[in-house]
Amino acid sequence: CDIFILLKEGPPPGFTGELRLIILLGGEAQVSAAANTVASLLNIEPAKKDEPIQFVRPTAANGGQIISEDWPLPGTRQHDLMRKLESTAGNVRHDFLINDSDGGKLVGPAGAIWQQLQGSTGCKVFILL
């Protein structure tokens, strides 16, 4: 699983300046666990057990449910890495928006929360500040 926290890129196209995108990519179980962990850290209401996260298989046919398919912009290292992960069989993608001011909550003092997030989810976390 990989978590991309896109802060320095600004808001995805069509959204206000205060919003930033988080993209989770990987196997369905890991992405689900990571989404709930991130939601907990940010005090966001996680998906309820009777309302599972609606995962999107990363294909062009389902791209409309992804918040911003080409964010960050094509040609960047992060974009290329995300496309590679999306093409991996069995991977799913889950996007959600956070306030820019909440980005620091995922880093924590001296990166403590970032390390905890990686350790508890088994995901690689890319925070682009």
Tab-separated table of C-alpha atoms in Angstrom:
chain	number	residue	atom	x	y	z
A	1	CYS	CA	0.000	0.000	0.000
A	2	ASP	CA	1.148	3.534	-0.737
A	3	ILE	CA	-0.277	6.753	0.668
A	4	PHE	CA	0.321	9.991	-1.205
A	5	ILE	CA	-0.420	13.162	0.763
A	6	LEU	CA	-0.281	15.921	-1.828
A	7	LEU	CA	0.182	19.221	0.009
A	8	LYS	CA	2.711	21.222	-2.019
A	9	GLU	CA	0.805	20.766	-5.266
A	10	GLY	CA	-2.061	22.882	-3.971
A	11	PRO	CA	-5.692	21.934	-4.478
A	12	PRO	CA	-6.681	19.496	-7.197
A	13	PRO	CA	-8.284	21.109	-10.246
A	14	GLY	CA	-11.779	22.400	-9.501
A	15	PHE	CA	-11.331	22.668	-5.711
A	16	THR	CA	-10.662	25.629	-3.403
A	17	GLY	CA	-7.212	26.653	-2.229
A	18	GLU	CA	-7.726	25.145	1.233
A	19	LEU	CA	-8.192	21.533	0.099
A	20	ARG	CA	-5.528	18.917	-0.547
A	21	LEU	CA	-5.715	15.398	-1.929
A	22	ILE	CA	-4.764	12.117	-0.284
A	23	ILE	CA	-4.485	9.090	-2.582
A	24	LEU	CA	-4.257	5.540	-1.246
A	25	LEU	CA	-3.157	2.788	-3.628
A	26	GLY	CA	-2.680	-0.912	-2.969
A	27	GLY	CA	-4.533	-4.060	-2.073
A	28	GLU	CA	-8.123	-3.586	-0.953
A	29	ALA	CA	-7.619	-4.723	2.668
A	30	GLN	CA	-4.537	-2.553	3.200
A	31	VAL	CA	-6.123	0.489	1.589
A	32	SER	CA	-9.240	0.045	3.724
A	33	ALA	CA	-7.173	-0.176	6.923
A	34	ALA	CA	-5.026	2.789	5.900
A	35	ALA	CA	-8.104	4.900	5.073
A	36	ASN	CA	-9.540	4.223	8.514
A	37	THR	CA	-6.208	5.033	10.206
A	38	VAL	CA	-5.877	8.332	8.332
A	39	ALA	CA	-9.511	9.178	9.108
A	40	SER	CA	-8.880	8.488	12.786
A	41	LEU	CA	-5.759	10.674	12.873
A	42	LEU	CA	-7.657	13.548	11.270
A	43	ASN	CA	-10.881	13.037	13.256
A	44	ILE	CA	-12.769	12.335	10.036
A	45	GLU	CA	-15.709	9.955	10.152
A	46	PRO	CA	-14.378	6.624	8.822
A	47	ALA	CA	-16.476	4.339	6.680
A	48	LYS	CA	-18.946	2.341	8.754
A	49	LYS	CA	-18.844	-1.445	8.568
A	50	ASP	CA	-22.250	-1.535	6.891
A	51	GLU	CA	-21.113	1.200	4.480
A	52	PRO	CA	-17.777	-0.031	3.102
A	53	ILE	CA	-15.473	2.275	1.210
A	54	GLN	CA	-16.429	2.309	-2.441
A	55	PHE	CA	-13.142	1.314	-3.996
A	56	VAL	CA	-12.340	2.164	-7.549
A	57	ARG	CA	-10.301	-0.265	-9.541
A	58	PRO	CA	-7.779	2.025	-11.188
A	59	THR	CA	-9.002	1.809	-14.741
A	60	ALA	CA	-10.072	4.472	-17.188
A	61	ALA	CA	-13.631	3.103	-17.148
A	62	ASN	CA	-13.945	3.843	-13.427
A	63	GLY	CA	-11.882	7.038	-13.427
A	64	GLY	CA	-14.918	9.253	-12.827
A	65	GLN	CA	-15.073	8.173	-9.176
A	66	ILE	CA	-11.473	9.214	-8.549
A	67	ILE	CA	-11.383	12.797	-7.284
A	68	SER	CA	-8.663	13.966	-9.640
A	69	GLU	CA	-7.214	11.334	-11.941
A	70	ASP	CA	-4.329	13.420	-13.264
A	71	TRP	CA	-3.216	15.067	-10.044
A	72	PRO	CA	-0.375	15.704	-9.578
A	73	LEU	CA	0.273	16.713	-13.130
A	74	PRO	CA	1.570	14.205	-15.686
A	75	GLY	CA	5.326	14.152	-16.037
A	76	THR	CA	6.017	14.473	-12.329
A	77	ARG	CA	7.707	11.651	-10.438
A	78	GLN	CA	4.656	11.167	-8.207
A	79	HIS	CA	2.258	10.978	-11.153
A	80	ASP	CA	4.419	8.381	-12.871
A	81	LEU	CA	4.693	6.291	-9.685
A	82	MET	CA	0.912	6.426	-9.155
A	83	ARG	CA	0.241	5.286	-12.736
A	84	LYS	CA	2.633	2.364	-12.218
A	85	LEU	CA	0.844	1.347	-8.996
A	86	GLU	CA	-2.574	1.721	-10.640
A	87	SER	CA	-1.530	-0.698	-13.370
A	88	THR	CA	-0.634	-3.399	-10.811
A	89	ALA	CA	-3.214	-6.201	-10.848
A	90	GLY	CA	-5.345	-6.277	-7.702
A	91	ASN	CA	-4.635	-2.699	-6.647
A	92	VAL	CA	-7.425	-0.297	-5.804
A	93	ARG	CA	-7.376	3.460	-5.390
A	94	HIS	CA	-9.175	5.542	-2.800
A	95	ASP	CA	-8.986	9.370	-2.812
A	96	PHE	CA	-10.202	11.834	-0.254
A	97	LEU	CA	-9.817	15.532	0.455
A	98	ILE	CA	-8.418	17.152	3.586
A	99	ASN	CA	-7.948	20.747	4.638
A	100	ASP	CA	-4.450	22.037	3.973
A	101	SER	CA	-4.133	22.844	7.685
A	102	ASP	CA	-4.644	19.146	8.538
A	103	GLY	CA	-1.567	18.044	6.617
A	104	GLY	CA	0.697	18.632	9.607
A	105	LYS	CA	-1.397	16.218	11.669
A	106	LEU	CA	-0.144	13.428	9.409
A	107	VAL	CA	3.496	14.412	9.926
A	108	GLY	CA	3.539	15.163	13.652
A	109	PRO	CA	6.443	16.495	15.692
A	110	ALA	CA	9.739	15.397	14.116
A	111	GLY	CA	7.796	13.018	11.836
A	112	ALA	CA	6.452	10.888	14.708
A	113	ILE	CA	2.925	10.520	13.288
A	114	TRP	CA	4.288	9.834	9.805
A	115	GLN	CA	6.408	6.996	11.235
A	116	GLN	CA	3.435	5.678	13.237
A	117	LEU	CA	1.248	5.770	10.122
A	118	GLN	CA	3.807	3.751	8.157
A	119	GLY	CA	4.282	1.279	10.992
A	120	SER	CA	0.607	0.696	11.742
A	121	THR	CA	-0.556	0.397	8.125
A	122	GLY	CA	2.466	-1.214	6.476
A	123	CYS	CA	2.127	1.443	3.773
A	124	LYS	CA	4.829	3.653	2.336
A	125	VAL	CA	3.787	7.241	3.014
A	126	PHE	CA	4.779	10.018	0.625
A	127	ILE	CA	4.083	13.480	2.062
A	128	LEU	CA	4.808	16.217	-0.446
A	129	LEU	CA	5.174	19.408	1.595
